[in-house]
């Protein structure tokens, strides 16, 4: 009887451990985006300003840069949604039926296009092509220059950029090639004009002349920007999951609220030096009485926008593992200025 009693106690303890382990959470570290240096200099020695740029593609999404947004409507119809941005342009978001396309529009002119979708023509590239193939077919310079009026801007890619965030200059248009480092293949591409590239400042920058800056958004507009970034984070992550043969995660409003609050809290802690304790994910979920089996959280800062955040997570193993966890079925994303949070749970 004593032996049986001991067995029952051990079994009960093991059962309790198993039960409570199902309610675990995985919180990754805050992923810091590239710490880019922007430095004025008295003289910039530019490269690629003497007519030796690569010829601009004659087909595909890049041909829309600089054209009227009406041409986008004629080709793809009206967008599913129009989002505000932190850079004075609008994002036209096409997301549905397995396709993802984002178009930047400023005063009815297309300034950039982004896709991670094989269904779109991104000539001269193809989503999924290998990094080796990209290097074989493209002349890639570590320094890329932009000339706007009398101002000269020189972007420099570091070693990591050359492997996962490549900048290529064509005639009157630039391409940012986002590489999935684990698969060593092209995951997404952004075509954009020189002015948008300069305003974004996504790489180390030296410039001579006037530095172009986006206007500071009002507090009301910043709220809209935060909400837009949250929606885009969710759509881009679900797109990546689909490409990896995983089901999309269902939107959950409570998680959006928790993620937004968390982004604001880490902003206050890091930017305003408020020494307050950030609660654990478990406690935050419990405070909202969310019942779940498993939970995870990714966060990031110092990225240009949601596109760059998601590609940063994709190329960080611990963040990528959470995105591709097949146990999760719910998602909520929130942003506050340039702080971003995404929460995943396995709901009961």
mmCIF file of C-alpha atoms in Angstrom, residues 226-343:
data_model
loop_
_atom_site.group_PDB
_atom_site.id
_atom_site.type_symbol
_atom_site.label_atom_id
_atom_site.label_comp_id
_atom_site.label_asym_id
_atom_site.label_seq_id
_atom_site.Cartn_x
_atom_site.Cartn_y
_atom_site.Cartn_z
ATOM 1 C CA UNK A 226 0.317 52.897 -34.313
ATOM 2 C CA UNK A 227 -2.884 51.080 -35.275
ATOM 3 C CA UNK A 228 -1.786 50.807 -38.909
ATOM 4 C CA UNK A 229 1.588 49.354 -37.925
ATOM 5 C CA UNK A 230 -0.142 46.770 -35.751
ATOM 6 C CA UNK A 231 -2.391 45.621 -38.588
ATOM 7 C CA UNK A 232 0.531 45.388 -40.989
ATOM 8 C CA UNK A 233 2.587 43.354 -38.521
ATOM 9 C CA UNK A 234 -0.219 40.802 -38.257
ATOM 10 C CA UNK A 235 -0.734 40.568 -42.021
ATOM 11 C CA UNK A 236 2.959 40.221 -42.808
ATOM 12 C CA UNK A 237 3.514 37.526 -40.186
ATOM 13 C CA UNK A 238 0.465 35.578 -41.364
ATOM 14 C CA UNK A 239 1.762 35.845 -44.913
ATOM 15 C CA UNK A 240 5.094 34.374 -43.787
ATOM 16 C CA UNK A 241 3.319 31.541 -41.977
ATOM 17 C CA UNK A 242 1.288 30.704 -45.072
ATOM 18 C CA UNK A 243 4.452 30.550 -47.154
ATOM 19 C CA UNK A 244 5.782 28.071 -44.617
ATOM 20 C CA UNK A 245 2.612 25.938 -44.864
ATOM 21 C CA UNK A 246 1.211 26.957 -41.499
ATOM 22 C CA UNK A 247 -2.343 28.221 -40.866
ATOM 23 C CA UNK A 248 -2.896 31.932 -40.361
ATOM 24 C CA UNK A 249 -3.327 33.157 -36.801
ATOM 25 C CA UNK A 250 -6.720 34.615 -35.971
ATOM 26 C CA UNK A 251 -6.929 38.253 -34.899
ATOM 27 C CA UNK A 252 -7.809 38.741 -31.212
ATOM 28 C CA UNK A 253 -8.721 42.234 -30.028
ATOM 29 C CA UNK A 254 -7.642 41.691 -26.414
ATOM 30 C CA UNK A 255 -4.154 40.705 -27.569
ATOM 31 C CA UNK A 256 -3.976 43.862 -29.690
ATOM 32 C CA UNK A 257 -4.695 45.953 -26.585
ATOM 33 C CA UNK A 258 -2.086 44.116 -24.502
ATOM 34 C CA UNK A 259 0.513 44.382 -27.284
ATOM 35 C CA UNK A 260 -0.118 48.098 -27.733
ATOM 36 C CA UNK A 261 0.129 48.744 -24.001
ATOM 37 C CA UNK A 262 3.382 46.785 -23.854
ATOM 38 C CA UNK A 263 4.878 48.797 -26.750
ATOM 39 C CA UNK A 264 3.976 52.023 -24.973
ATOM 40 C CA UNK A 265 5.450 50.796 -21.707
ATOM 41 C CA UNK A 266 8.822 49.850 -23.165
ATOM 42 C CA UNK A 267 8.865 53.173 -25.043
ATOM 43 C CA UNK A 268 8.361 55.043 -21.766
ATOM 44 C CA UNK A 269 11.008 52.967 -20.027
ATOM 45 C CA UNK A 270 13.623 53.286 -22.741
ATOM 46 C CA UNK A 271 12.948 56.759 -24.104
ATOM 47 C CA UNK A 272 11.771 58.695 -21.076
ATOM 48 C CA UNK A 273 13.905 56.833 -18.514
ATOM 49 C CA UNK A 274 10.918 55.973 -16.376
ATOM 50 C CA UNK A 275 12.104 53.230 -14.073
ATOM 51 C CA UNK A 276 8.932 51.165 -13.952
ATOM 52 C CA UNK A 277 8.594 47.421 -13.912
ATOM 53 C CA UNK A 278 7.215 45.787 -17.055
ATOM 54 C CA UNK A 279 4.953 42.931 -16.077
ATOM 55 C CA UNK A 280 5.443 39.436 -17.448
ATOM 56 C CA UNK A 281 3.401 38.240 -20.394
ATOM 57 C CA UNK A 282 1.690 35.681 -18.159
ATOM 58 C CA UNK A 283 0.555 38.353 -15.705
ATOM 59 C CA UNK A 284 -0.644 40.641 -18.492
ATOM 60 C CA UNK A 285 -2.681 37.856 -20.085
ATOM 61 C CA UNK A 286 -4.094 36.827 -16.707
ATOM 62 C CA UNK A 287 -5.099 40.427 -15.964
ATOM 63 C CA UNK A 288 -7.295 40.311 -19.078
ATOM 64 C CA UNK A 289 -8.643 36.893 -18.033
ATOM 65 C CA UNK A 290 -7.416 35.277 -21.230
ATOM 66 C CA UNK A 291 -7.470 31.497 -21.089
ATOM 67 C CA UNK A 292 -4.696 29.877 -23.079
ATOM 68 C CA UNK A 293 -2.467 26.831 -23.268
ATOM 69 C CA UNK A 294 0.703 28.396 -24.627
ATOM 70 C CA UNK A 295 1.837 31.965 -25.300
ATOM 71 C CA UNK A 296 4.685 33.862 -26.895
ATOM 72 C CA UNK A 297 5.723 37.468 -27.482
ATOM 73 C CA UNK A 298 8.068 39.195 -29.926
ATOM 74 C CA UNK A 299 9.103 42.829 -29.633
ATOM 75 C CA UNK A 300 11.339 45.183 -31.585
ATOM 76 C CA UNK A 301 12.454 48.779 -31.876
ATOM 77 C CA UNK A 302 14.530 51.080 -34.076
ATOM 78 C CA UNK A 303 13.043 49.833 -37.353
ATOM 79 C CA UNK A 304 11.709 51.973 -40.200
ATOM 80 C CA UNK A 305 8.321 50.260 -40.397
ATOM 81 C CA UNK A 306 6.406 46.993 -40.023
ATOM 82 C CA UNK A 307 8.036 45.526 -43.141
ATOM 83 C CA UNK A 308 11.509 45.855 -41.675
ATOM 84 C CA UNK A 309 10.375 44.652 -38.239
ATOM 85 C CA UNK A 310 9.019 41.379 -39.621
ATOM 86 C CA UNK A 311 12.102 40.761 -41.728
ATOM 87 C CA UNK A 312 14.198 41.417 -38.630
ATOM 88 C CA UNK A 313 12.203 38.827 -36.688
ATOM 89 C CA UNK A 314 12.455 36.345 -39.554
ATOM 90 C CA UNK A 315 16.258 36.551 -39.398
ATOM 91 C CA UNK A 316 16.466 36.155 -35.624
ATOM 92 C CA UNK A 317 16.153 32.483 -34.661
ATOM 93 C CA UNK A 318 14.295 32.941 -31.378
ATOM 94 C CA UNK A 319 11.814 35.404 -32.893
ATOM 95 C CA UNK A 320 11.382 33.283 -36.025
ATOM 96 C CA UNK A 321 10.670 30.174 -33.932
ATOM 97 C CA UNK A 322 7.758 31.934 -32.237
ATOM 98 C CA UNK A 323 6.325 33.121 -35.569
ATOM 99 C CA UNK A 324 6.466 29.561 -36.946
ATOM 100 C CA UNK A 325 5.227 27.809 -33.801
ATOM 101 C CA UNK A 326 2.433 25.514 -34.975
ATOM 102 C CA UNK A 327 0.725 25.499 -31.576
ATOM 103 C CA UNK A 328 -0.435 29.100 -31.794
ATOM 104 C CA UNK A 329 -3.840 30.012 -33.228
ATOM 105 C CA UNK A 330 -4.429 33.630 -32.104
ATOM 106 C CA UNK A 331 -2.452 36.822 -32.641
ATOM 107 C CA UNK A 332 -2.452 40.478 -31.620
ATOM 108 C CA UNK A 333 0.013 43.183 -32.661
ATOM 109 C CA UNK A 334 0.542 46.650 -31.249
ATOM 110 C CA UNK A 335 2.893 49.555 -31.863
ATOM 111 C CA UNK A 336 3.801 52.776 -30.142
ATOM 112 C CA UNK A 337 5.963 55.190 -32.154
ATOM 113 C CA UNK A 338 8.926 52.946 -33.101
ATOM 114 C CA UNK A 339 8.293 50.169 -30.577
ATOM 115 C CA UNK A 340 6.506 47.051 -31.792
ATOM 116 C CA UNK A 341 5.005 44.038 -30.000
ATOM 117 C CA UNK A 342 3.328 40.884 -31.255
ATOM 118 C CA UNK A 343 1.643 38.319 -28.990
#
